Short mmCIF file of C-alpha atoms in Angstrom, two decimals:
data_model
loop_
_atom_site.label_atom_id
_atom_site.label_comp_id
_atom_site.label_asym_id
_atom_site.label_seq_id
_atom_site.Cartn_x
_atom_site.Cartn_y
_atom_site.Cartn_z
CA MET A 270 -106.36 190.59 85.09
CA VAL A 271 -103.01 191.38 83.15
CA GLN A 272 -103.29 188.01 81.36
CA GLN A 273 -106.74 188.55 80.20
CA GLU A 274 -105.82 192.03 78.85
CA VAL A 275 -102.49 190.54 77.01
CA ILE A 276 -104.90 187.85 75.46
CA ALA A 277 -107.21 190.37 74.31
CA ALA A 278 -104.60 192.23 72.75
CA ILE A 279 -103.37 189.74 70.68
CA ALA A 280 -106.67 188.20 69.51
CA ALA A 281 -107.31 191.83 68.60
CA ALA A 282 -104.33 192.37 66.71
CA LYS A 283 -104.56 189.11 64.68
CA LYS A 284 -108.35 189.01 64.61
CA ILE A 285 -108.71 185.64 66.23
CA PRO A 286 -110.91 184.16 69.19
CA PRO A 287 -109.38 185.37 72.67
CA ASP A 288 -109.94 181.37 73.35
CA ARG A 289 -107.51 180.20 70.93
CA ILE A 290 -104.95 181.73 72.94
CA SER A 291 -103.70 180.39 76.15
CA LEU A 292 -100.59 181.33 78.68
CA ASP A 293 -98.41 178.83 76.97
CA SER A 294 -99.01 180.00 73.11
CA THR A 295 -95.80 181.66 71.74
CA PHE A 296 -95.96 184.25 69.16
CA GLU A 297 -94.42 181.84 66.73
CA GLU A 298 -97.35 179.69 67.20
CA LEU A 299 -99.81 182.83 66.61
CA GLY A 300 -98.32 183.97 63.53
CA VAL A 301 -97.45 187.18 65.53
CA ASP A 302 -94.40 188.83 63.44
CA SER A 303 -92.38 191.84 64.78
CA LEU A 304 -95.11 194.05 63.19
CA ASP A 305 -97.63 192.33 64.95
CA SER A 306 -95.93 192.56 68.13
CA LEU A 307 -95.49 196.45 68.15
CA THR A 308 -99.20 196.70 67.72
CA ILE A 309 -99.87 194.36 70.77
CA LEU A 310 -97.22 196.19 72.97
CA PHE A 311 -98.50 199.41 72.10
CA ALA A 312 -102.23 198.71 72.89
CA LEU A 313 -100.85 197.28 76.23
CA GLU A 314 -98.90 200.39 76.84
CA GLU A 315 -102.18 202.56 76.48
CA ARG A 316 -104.06 200.18 78.26
CA PHE A 317 -101.54 200.19 81.44
CA ASP A 318 -100.25 203.55 81.05
CA ILE A 319 -96.60 202.12 81.04
CA SER A 320 -93.79 202.28 78.50
CA ILE A 321 -92.20 199.17 77.93
CA PRO A 322 -88.64 199.50 77.11
CA ASP A 323 -86.82 198.06 73.99
CA GLU A 324 -84.88 195.45 75.71
CA ALA A 325 -88.02 194.28 77.58
CA ALA A 326 -89.80 194.25 74.50
CA ARG A 327 -87.57 192.17 72.51
CA GLU A 328 -87.72 189.70 75.15
CA MET A 329 -91.67 189.44 74.90
CA ARG A 330 -92.19 186.54 72.35
CA ALA A 331 -94.77 184.20 73.98
CA VAL A 332 -98.36 185.22 76.14
CA ARG A 333 -96.50 183.97 79.22
CA GLU A 334 -93.50 186.39 78.61
CA VAL A 335 -95.53 189.46 78.06
CA VAL A 336 -97.87 188.89 81.12
CA ARG A 337 -94.71 188.46 83.59
CA GLY A 338 -93.03 191.28 82.00
CA LEU A 339 -96.10 193.73 82.44
CA GLU A 340 -96.45 192.45 85.94
CA LEU A 341 -92.98 193.28 86.98
CA MET A 342 -93.58 196.73 85.56
CA LEU A 343 -96.89 197.10 86.98
CA SER A 344 -95.48 195.87 90.56
CA ALA A 345 -92.51 198.47 90.04
CA ARG A 346 -95.11 201.08 89.91
CA THR A 347 -97.08 200.22 92.83
CA VAL A 348 -93.78 199.63 95.02
CA ALA A 349 -92.88 203.31 93.68
CA GLY A 350 -96.08 204.89 93.95
CA GLY A 351 -96.36 206.78 90.70
CA ASP A 352 -96.22 206.25 86.95
CA THR A 353 -93.34 208.06 85.95
CA THR A 354 -90.59 205.36 87.72
CA VAL A 355 -91.53 202.87 84.60
CA ARG A 356 -91.74 205.71 82.08
CA GLY A 357 -88.66 205.42 79.57
CA MET B 59 -74.79 196.82 27.33
CA ASP B 60 -77.10 199.22 25.14
CA GLY B 61 -77.62 202.69 25.42
CA ARG B 62 -75.05 205.57 25.70
CA ARG B 63 -72.18 205.59 28.61
CA VAL B 64 -73.29 207.96 31.46
CA VAL B 65 -70.83 209.57 33.97
CA VAL B 66 -71.15 211.51 36.85
CA THR B 67 -69.50 215.07 36.40
CA GLY B 68 -70.34 216.97 39.65
CA PHE B 69 -71.76 215.90 42.92
CA GLY B 70 -72.70 217.86 46.11
CA LEU B 71 -74.00 217.38 49.57
CA ILE B 72 -74.98 219.02 52.78
CA SER B 73 -75.10 216.52 55.58
CA ALA B 74 -74.37 215.93 59.65
CA LEU B 75 -70.62 215.57 58.13
CA GLY B 76 -70.17 218.97 56.79
CA ARG B 77 -71.64 221.53 54.53
CA ASP B 78 -70.26 220.67 51.22
CA ARG B 79 -68.29 217.50 49.60
CA HIS B 80 -64.93 218.22 51.13
CA GLU B 81 -65.96 218.22 54.92
CA PHE B 82 -67.94 215.00 53.97
CA TRP B 83 -65.10 213.35 52.56
CA GLY B 84 -62.82 214.72 54.97
CA ALA B 85 -64.76 212.90 57.73
CA LEU B 86 -65.66 209.93 55.79
CA SER B 87 -61.68 209.12 55.33
CA GLN B 88 -61.20 209.32 58.86
CA GLY B 89 -64.13 207.50 60.32
CA ARG B 90 -65.58 210.43 62.11
CA SER B 91 -68.84 209.71 63.16
CA ALA B 92 -71.32 212.81 63.28
CA ILE B 93 -73.87 210.91 65.56
CA GLY B 94 -74.63 213.08 68.69
CA PRO B 95 -77.32 214.38 70.92
CA ILE B 96 -80.24 215.81 69.19
CA GLU B 97 -80.52 219.35 69.26
CA GLY B 98 -83.52 221.84 69.23
CA ILE B 99 -85.89 219.11 69.99
CA ASP B 100 -86.93 218.16 73.57
CA CYS B 101 -86.13 214.09 73.75
CA THR B 102 -88.08 213.47 76.85
CA GLY B 103 -89.92 210.21 77.16
CA LEU B 104 -88.13 209.10 73.82
CA ARG B 105 -86.03 205.85 73.94
CA PHE B 106 -83.18 207.79 72.09
CA LYS B 107 -81.61 210.91 72.41
CA ASN B 108 -78.77 210.67 69.30
CA GLY B 109 -79.37 211.82 65.63
CA ALA B 110 -76.57 212.98 62.90
CA GLN B 111 -78.16 216.46 62.48
CA VAL B 112 -76.98 219.46 60.49
CA HIS B 113 -75.98 222.07 62.91
CA GLY B 114 -75.46 225.62 62.44
CA PHE B 115 -77.76 225.77 59.44
CA ASP B 116 -78.96 229.10 58.64
CA PRO B 117 -81.47 229.35 55.68
CA LEU B 118 -80.99 232.79 54.75
CA GLU B 119 -77.30 232.59 54.39
CA HIS B 120 -78.17 230.19 51.19
CA PHE B 121 -81.38 231.94 50.03
CA PRO B 122 -81.30 235.68 50.90
CA ASP B 123 -84.83 235.83 48.77
CA LYS B 124 -87.83 233.79 48.73
CA GLY B 125 -86.27 230.22 49.21
CA ALA B 126 -86.14 230.45 53.00
CA GLU B 127 -89.67 231.07 53.18
CA TRP B 128 -91.12 229.14 50.29
CA LEU B 129 -89.13 225.88 51.39
CA ASP B 130 -89.19 223.58 54.15
CA ARG B 131 -85.72 222.37 55.30
CA PHE B 132 -85.58 219.36 53.08
CA ALA B 133 -86.07 221.22 50.19
CA GLN B 134 -83.51 224.10 50.96
CA PHE B 135 -80.95 220.67 51.41
CA ALA B 136 -81.95 219.55 47.94
CA VAL B 137 -81.38 222.99 46.51
CA ILE B 138 -78.07 223.60 48.33
CA ALA B 139 -76.86 219.95 47.04
CA ALA B 140 -77.54 220.85 43.45
CA ARG B 141 -75.75 224.19 43.39
CA GLU B 142 -72.46 222.61 44.75
CA ALA B 143 -73.03 219.61 41.94
CA MET B 144 -73.74 222.16 39.23
CA GLN B 145 -70.60 224.38 40.22
CA MET B 146 -68.69 221.35 40.53
CA ALA B 147 -69.65 220.05 36.85
CA HIS B 148 -69.07 223.79 35.53
CA MET B 149 -72.30 223.58 33.81
CA PRO B 150 -72.71 226.59 31.66
CA PRO B 151 -76.23 227.83 32.16
CA ASP B 152 -77.34 228.44 28.68
CA ARG B 153 -76.53 224.85 28.05
CA LEU B 154 -79.42 223.88 30.07
CA SER B 155 -82.36 225.33 28.87
CA ARG B 156 -81.09 224.47 25.28
CA ASP B 157 -80.26 220.67 25.90
CA PRO B 158 -82.75 218.24 27.39
CA THR B 159 -81.95 217.98 30.81
CA ALA B 160 -83.72 216.24 33.72
CA VAL B 161 -83.95 216.89 37.20
CA VAL B 162 -85.13 213.59 39.47
CA THR B 163 -85.08 213.72 43.48
CA GLY B 164 -85.97 211.38 46.07
CA SER B 165 -87.68 212.02 49.46
CA SER B 166 -89.19 209.81 52.03
CA MET B 167 -91.33 212.37 53.66
CA GLY B 168 -91.07 215.58 52.20
CA GLY B 169 -92.07 218.51 54.32
CA GLN B 170 -92.87 216.65 57.22
CA GLY B 171 -91.55 219.99 59.13
CA ALA B 172 -94.26 221.98 57.86
CA ILE B 173 -96.84 219.82 58.44
CA GLU B 174 -96.16 219.32 62.17
CA GLN B 175 -95.39 223.36 62.42
CA GLY B 176 -99.19 223.40 60.98
CA TYR B 177 -100.50 220.96 63.48
CA VAL B 178 -99.10 222.35 66.22
CA GLU B 179 -100.66 225.85 65.30
CA LEU B 180 -104.27 224.14 64.89
CA TYR B 181 -104.21 221.09 67.47
CA ARG B 182 -102.26 222.49 70.46
CA ASN B 183 -101.78 226.45 70.00
CA GLY B 184 -105.58 226.73 68.75
CA ARG B 185 -105.05 228.82 66.00
CA SER B 186 -107.82 228.69 63.23
CA ARG B 187 -105.52 229.20 60.41
CA VAL B 188 -102.21 227.73 59.12
CA HIS B 189 -99.07 229.24 57.20
CA PRO B 190 -100.50 230.38 53.61
CA LEU B 191 -97.33 228.66 52.26
CA SER B 192 -97.77 225.01 53.93
CA ILE B 193 -98.75 223.35 50.60
CA PRO B 194 -95.88 224.16 48.75
CA ARG B 195 -93.63 223.60 51.49
CA ILE B 196 -94.93 220.27 52.32
CA MET B 197 -95.10 219.11 48.83
CA ALA B 198 -92.39 216.16 48.10
CA ASN B 199 -91.55 217.72 44.79
CA ALA B 200 -90.50 221.10 46.11
CA GLY B 201 -87.02 221.00 46.13
CA ALA B 202 -86.84 219.50 42.22
CA SER B 203 -88.91 222.26 41.25
CA TYR B 204 -86.87 225.01 42.77
CA ILE B 205 -83.89 223.46 41.00
CA SER B 206 -85.88 223.48 37.90
CA MET B 207 -86.52 227.38 38.39
CA GLU B 208 -82.95 228.38 39.68
CA PHE B 209 -81.17 226.52 36.76
CA GLY B 210 -84.18 227.17 33.94
CA ILE B 211 -84.26 223.20 33.72
CA THR B 212 -87.47 222.82 31.51
CA GLY B 213 -87.11 219.01 30.53
CA PRO B 214 -88.50 216.22 32.76
CA VAL B 215 -88.53 216.98 36.32
CA TYR B 216 -89.92 214.86 39.25
CA THR B 217 -89.79 213.03 42.42
CA LEU B 218 -89.89 209.74 43.66
CA SER B 219 -90.89 208.64 46.94
CA THR B 220 -89.95 205.05 47.73
CA ALA B 221 -88.73 205.62 51.79
CA CYS B 222 -85.43 204.89 52.24
CA SER B 223 -84.66 203.92 48.57
CA SER B 224 -86.06 207.29 47.30
CA ALA B 225 -82.58 208.86 46.16
CA SER B 226 -81.23 205.45 44.35
CA HIS B 227 -84.31 205.03 42.46
CA ALA B 228 -84.16 208.63 41.70
CA ILE B 229 -80.48 208.44 40.45
CA GLY B 230 -81.39 205.27 38.38
CA HIS B 231 -84.37 206.48 36.66
CA ALA B 232 -82.27 209.61 35.83
CA TYR B 233 -79.48 207.37 34.73
CA TRP B 234 -81.28 205.53 32.37
CA MET B 235 -82.82 208.50 30.92
CA VAL B 236 -79.46 210.02 29.85
CA ARG B 237 -78.27 206.13 28.95
CA HIS B 238 -80.87 206.03 26.65
CA GLY B 239 -80.96 209.38 25.06
CA MET B 240 -84.08 210.95 26.55
CA VAL B 241 -81.99 213.54 27.78
CA ASP B 242 -78.28 214.62 27.68
CA ARG B 243 -78.08 215.41 31.54
CA ALA B 244 -79.46 215.17 34.82
CA ILE B 245 -79.17 216.26 38.20
CA ALA B 246 -80.40 213.26 40.55
CA GLY B 247 -80.54 212.64 44.33
CA GLY B 248 -82.41 213.18 47.42
CA SER B 249 -83.18 215.07 50.69
CA GLU B 250 -84.30 214.70 53.74
CA ALA B 251 -85.28 216.63 57.19
CA PRO B 252 -86.93 214.06 59.67
CA PHE B 253 -85.87 216.15 62.90
CA GLY B 254 -89.50 216.83 64.07
CA LEU B 255 -90.66 215.78 67.33
CA GLY B 256 -93.90 214.25 65.66
CA ASN B 257 -91.77 212.17 63.53
CA LEU B 258 -89.14 211.22 65.79
CA LYS B 259 -92.31 209.60 68.17
CA ALA B 260 -93.19 207.61 64.86
CA TRP B 261 -89.84 206.27 64.61
CA ASP B 262 -89.73 205.42 68.26
CA ALA B 263 -92.77 203.55 68.18
CA LEU B 264 -91.50 201.30 65.54
CA ARG B 265 -88.48 200.29 67.98
CA VAL B 266 -85.80 200.42 65.25
CA VAL B 267 -83.55 203.09 66.48
CA ALA B 268 -80.74 202.54 68.73
CA PRO B 269 -80.51 203.99 72.06
CA ASP B 270 -76.82 204.83 71.86
CA THR B 271 -75.38 204.81 68.22
CA CYS B 272 -75.15 203.30 64.77
CA ARG B 273 -73.29 200.09 64.55
CA PRO B 274 -73.53 198.42 61.21
CA PHE B 275 -72.37 194.69 61.05
CA SER B 276 -71.13 195.29 64.59
CA ARG B 277 -72.12 192.36 67.20
CA ASP B 278 -73.82 194.97 69.76
CA ARG B 279 -75.81 196.89 66.88
CA ARG B 280 -78.99 198.03 68.40
CA GLY B 281 -80.63 199.88 65.63
CA LEU B 282 -80.39 202.94 63.01
CA VAL B 283 -79.74 206.44 64.22
CA LEU B 284 -81.68 208.99 61.90
CA GLY B 285 -79.99 211.36 59.93
CA GLU B 286 -80.72 214.57 57.56
CA GLY B 287 -79.37 216.18 54.50
CA GLY B 288 -79.30 216.50 50.92
CA ALA B 289 -76.93 215.17 47.95
CA MET B 290 -77.43 215.72 44.17
CA LEU B 291 -75.22 214.08 41.48
CA VAL B 292 -74.68 215.77 37.94
CA MET B 293 -74.72 212.99 35.31
CA GLU B 294 -74.37 213.42 31.59
CA SER B 295 -73.48 211.18 28.33
CA LEU B 296 -69.86 210.42 28.17
CA GLU B 297 -69.86 212.34 24.75
CA SER B 298 -71.16 215.50 26.13
CA ALA B 299 -68.68 215.53 29.24
CA LEU B 300 -65.85 215.00 26.97
CA LYS B 301 -67.05 217.79 24.44
CA ARG B 302 -67.26 219.99 27.33
CA ASP B 303 -64.07 218.73 28.58
CA CYS B 304 -65.17 218.39 31.90
CA PRO B 305 -63.61 216.27 34.57
CA ILE B 306 -65.21 213.05 35.08
CA HIS B 307 -65.64 211.33 38.30
CA ALA B 308 -66.88 208.02 37.98
CA GLU B 309 -69.19 205.75 35.50
CA ILE B 310 -72.59 204.94 36.25
CA THR B 311 -72.73 201.74 34.72
CA GLY B 312 -75.91 199.63 36.17
CA PHE B 313 -79.13 200.02 38.04
CA GLY B 314 -81.54 197.50 39.51
CA MET B 315 -84.49 197.26 41.50
CA SER B 316 -86.84 194.83 43.00
CA SER B 317 -89.72 194.44 45.24
CA ASP B 318 -89.73 191.97 48.06
CA ALA B 319 -93.50 191.31 47.82
CA TYR B 320 -93.19 190.15 51.25
CA HIS B 321 -93.59 192.42 54.18
CA ILE B 322 -94.04 196.09 54.88
CA THR B 323 -91.20 196.20 57.26
CA GLN B 324 -89.29 192.86 57.31
CA PRO B 325 -86.70 192.52 54.57
CA SER B 326 -86.18 189.56 52.43
CA ILE B 327 -83.18 188.00 51.60
CA GLU B 328 -84.47 187.38 47.57
CA GLY B 329 -85.47 191.06 46.97
CA PRO B 330 -82.06 192.96 47.86
CA ALA B 331 -80.18 189.95 46.18
CA ARG B 332 -82.33 190.38 42.84
CA ALA B 333 -82.01 194.13 43.00
CA MET B 334 -78.06 193.66 43.15
CA GLN B 335 -78.12 190.67 40.28
CA ALA B 336 -80.32 193.17 38.48
CA ALA B 337 -77.69 196.23 38.57
CA LEU B 338 -74.91 193.98 37.76
CA ARG B 339 -76.87 192.31 34.57
CA ASP B 340 -77.98 195.87 33.43
CA GLY B 341 -74.47 197.13 33.28
CA GLY B 342 -72.87 193.85 32.15
CA VAL B 343 -70.74 194.16 35.01
CA PRO B 344 -68.76 190.59 35.72
CA PRO B 345 -69.51 190.21 39.70
CA GLU B 346 -65.80 189.23 40.27
CA ARG B 347 -64.62 192.82 39.23
CA VAL B 348 -66.89 194.06 41.89
CA GLY B 349 -64.47 195.37 44.75
CA TYR B 350 -66.43 197.46 47.25
CA ILE B 351 -70.26 197.66 48.09
CA ASN B 352 -71.58 200.58 50.22
CA ALA B 353 -74.18 198.54 52.11
CA HIS B 354 -77.80 199.91 52.94
CA GLY B 355 -76.20 198.97 56.69
CA THR B 356 -78.69 200.52 58.63
CA GLY B 357 -77.47 199.09 62.15
CA THR B 358 -80.54 197.20 62.63
CA PRO B 359 -80.40 193.46 63.97
CA THR B 360 -82.08 192.17 61.25
CA ASN B 361 -81.19 194.46 58.08
CA ASP B 362 -77.72 193.34 58.34
CA GLN B 363 -77.66 190.15 58.80
CA VAL B 364 -79.96 189.71 55.70
CA GLU B 365 -77.63 192.20 53.59
CA THR B 366 -74.98 189.88 54.19
CA VAL B 367 -76.94 186.80 53.21
CA ALA B 368 -77.99 188.63 50.07
CA ILE B 369 -74.50 189.54 49.18
CA ARG B 370 -73.54 186.20 49.77
CA LYS B 371 -76.06 184.89 47.43
CA VAL B 372 -75.20 187.28 44.73
CA PHE B 373 -71.24 187.10 45.01
CA GLY B 374 -70.50 183.52 46.24
CA PRO B 375 -66.98 182.77 47.12
CA HIS B 376 -66.15 186.28 45.65
CA ALA B 377 -68.42 187.74 48.89
CA ASP B 378 -65.06 187.06 50.99
CA ARG B 379 -62.78 189.19 48.67
CA LEU B 380 -65.41 192.31 48.60
CA ALA B 381 -64.99 195.18 51.16
CA VAL B 382 -68.56 196.28 52.42
CA SER B 383 -69.10 199.33 54.59
CA SER B 384 -71.82 201.29 55.74
CA THR B 385 -71.24 204.92 56.12
CA LYS B 386 -74.46 205.50 57.93
CA SER B 387 -72.48 204.78 60.80
CA MET B 388 -71.09 208.25 60.29
CA HIS B 389 -73.40 210.52 58.42
CA GLY B 390 -76.81 208.43 60.09
CA HIS B 391 -79.78 207.23 57.97
CA ALA B 392 -80.82 210.23 55.94
CA LEU B 393 -83.80 208.14 54.55
CA GLY B 394 -84.68 209.51 51.49
CA ALA B 395 -81.36 211.46 51.02
CA ALA B 396 -79.34 208.17 51.98
CA GLY B 397 -79.00 206.81 48.66
CA ALA B 398 -77.35 209.72 47.09
CA ILE B 399 -75.37 210.39 49.86
CA GLU B 400 -73.70 206.86 49.70
CA ALA B 401 -73.80 207.11 46.08
CA ILE B 402 -71.11 210.29 46.60
CA ALA B 403 -69.57 208.28 49.27
CA THR B 404 -69.08 205.38 46.54
CA VAL B 405 -68.00 207.93 43.67
CA LEU B 406 -65.18 209.20 46.15
CA ALA B 407 -64.26 205.72 47.07
CA LEU B 408 -63.45 204.86 43.58
CA GLU B 409 -61.73 208.00 42.34
CA THR B 410 -59.75 208.40 45.60
CA ARG B 411 -58.80 204.57 45.71
CA LEU B 412 -59.91 204.79 49.74
CA VAL B 413 -62.90 202.66 50.88
CA PRO B 414 -64.38 204.60 53.89
CA PRO B 415 -64.92 202.41 56.95
CA THR B 416 -68.03 201.15 58.97
CA ALA B 417 -67.58 203.23 62.00
CA ASN B 418 -68.71 202.49 65.80
CA PHE B 419 -67.42 198.78 65.06
CA ALA B 420 -67.13 196.97 68.67
CA GLY B 421 -66.49 193.89 67.16
CA PRO B 422 -67.60 190.83 64.60
CA ASP B 423 -70.92 189.47 64.51
CA PRO B 424 -70.62 185.69 62.93
CA ALA B 425 -73.96 186.34 61.27
CA CYS B 426 -72.39 189.25 59.65
CA ASP B 427 -69.13 187.65 58.43
CA LEU B 428 -68.20 189.75 55.58
CA ASP B 429 -65.16 192.01 55.47
CA VAL B 430 -66.58 195.39 56.54
CA VAL B 431 -64.21 197.72 56.71
CA PRO B 432 -64.21 197.98 60.58
CA ASN B 433 -63.25 202.14 62.13
CA GLU B 434 -60.30 202.68 59.76
CA ALA B 435 -60.55 203.71 55.86
CA ARG B 436 -58.85 201.21 53.48
CA PRO B 437 -56.65 202.34 50.52
CA LEU B 438 -57.79 200.10 47.93
CA GLU B 439 -57.82 200.37 43.91
CA VAL B 440 -61.59 199.57 43.13
CA GLU B 441 -62.99 199.02 39.34
CA TYR B 442 -66.59 198.38 40.17
CA ALA B 443 -68.79 199.26 43.17
CA LEU B 444 -72.28 198.71 44.06
CA SER B 445 -74.28 201.08 46.18
CA ASN B 446 -77.36 199.39 47.93
CA SER B 447 -80.71 201.06 49.20
CA PHE B 448 -83.40 198.54 50.59
CA ALA B 449 -86.56 200.31 51.79
CA PHE B 450 -89.42 199.51 54.06
CA GLY B 451 -92.33 198.48 52.06
CA GLY B 452 -89.88 195.81 50.56
CA LEU B 453 -88.44 198.29 47.98
CA ASN B 454 -84.62 197.77 46.65
CA ALA B 455 -82.40 199.45 44.55
CA ALA B 456 -78.83 198.95 43.76
CA LEU B 457 -76.45 201.31 41.52
CA ALA B 458 -73.19 200.02 39.71
CA LEU B 459 -70.67 202.13 39.36
CA ARG B 460 -67.25 202.31 37.74
CA ARG B 461 -63.84 204.09 38.26
CA TRP B 462 -63.19 206.31 35.85
CA SER B 463 -59.48 205.82 34.23
CA GLY B 464 -59.94 207.91 31.13
#
C-alpha cells in the first residue's frame, strides 16, 4: 500500500519510528528539509519504478500530498498499461 | 589596506559564448545567451535537455603534441585560457622563471569525463583495464600543472576545489599572495567540463536544473543551467605592471570568504552577506561606492531570493542604487570555472563602462527586488564592483574590483 511505503521511506530517511508519522504529518513537522525530500522521493521512485516530475515533486510537502501524487501516477500507469508513460 | 596594490594585466577564457575574450564580451554586451540543446549526450530520461556547451572544440587544434592525450577537457580549457591571458599580458617568458610567480586554479570535479570514460570501459564494456593516463587526466590539478610546465613557472602552483566557489577562492588566494609579497605575479582562475551522462544524471537527481533556460531573478525561474569552460586572469603588483609598461584593465582591491556552517545544499543569508562584507573590509572599499555586483545568480528559486536579501543586508538603502546582474543567464553555470568567467565579465564591465545584463528575464519577482539589468546591457560608469560566488556546502567567496583610471 502506497501510504505505508511513503511512511517507511520517510522513517528511513529521518531515522524516526514509522508510528510517529501519520497521513496528516507535514514535512515541516517532521523536520524534512529539501535534501531529505530528495532522498525520500528517490527511494519511492526506486520502489515503484516511476519518475516523479519536478513540478509534482515541488508540491509534495506533506505525507498526504506524496501519497496522493504517487497514487495518481501509479493509476495513470495502470490505465496506460506500461511504465513508460509516467517516465520523464 | 595593507600590502601592495594588485592589478589585472591579462585575462582569457573559453566558454559557451566563444573561444576567446572578444567573442565572450561580444555576446555578453548584446545579452546573447549560449544556452541550447545539449549535444553529444543522449538526454533521454533526463528532466532537462539544455546546457551551455563549448561547441566545435577540437583539442588537436590547441594541443598538437601531448596535451590532447594527457589532459581531460577541463584541464585543456584551463591551459587555453591561460595562454590567452598570458599573451594579453605581454608576459616575457624569462620573467616567469626569474621572478616568483604563482598558478592557482579551481575546479569542482576535475577530470570527471576521464572517470566516466574509465567506468564505461570497466562496468559496461566489460574491459579489464582502463586507460593508463586515467589518473593524470582525472587529477584536479592537471590544468595548473600543465600551465606551470608550459610557462616554466616554478613558484607556488596548486588547485582549490570548493564546488561553485572554486575559481573565486583561487583568484582570491592568488591576489593575497601577490598583495603580501609572496609572489610578484600570478595566473589564477578555474575550469570545468561537466557534460558527461553520469554527471548530468547526478545533477538531474538533485532537481536544481531548469528544464527550459536560466532566468536569474526572474519571476518564473526554474533552476540553473549547466555550463562549461575555462577562464584565467594574470595579476601582478602595480609596481611590476608599471615597470613593464603593460596596460592595466582593473585593480583587485579585496577578497572575502565565509562558511554558512549550516546546510550542505541550502544557502543561508548570513554566510553570503559575511563574504561580501569581508571583501569590502579587506579592500577598505566604501560600500556606497560600489556600483555593480556580478551576482552568483544561479536561477534557482532559493539562491536568487537569498542573494537578494544578503545584498540588501550588506548595502542597506544603497542596494537600490546598485546594478546587479547574473551573466550565468548567458554562459550557464560553469561550476568551478564560474567565478573566473564572472570576474572577467566584471573586469570588462568596469573597463568598458558597460554592465552586462541578466538575460532571459521574463518579469520581476517581488522576492528579488533589485535592479537586475534585465535583458539589455547598460552603459554605466562604475568605480567598484563585486563578483559573488556561493558554493554547495555553504562556502562563499566575494571579490572586490576597481576600475583602473590610471
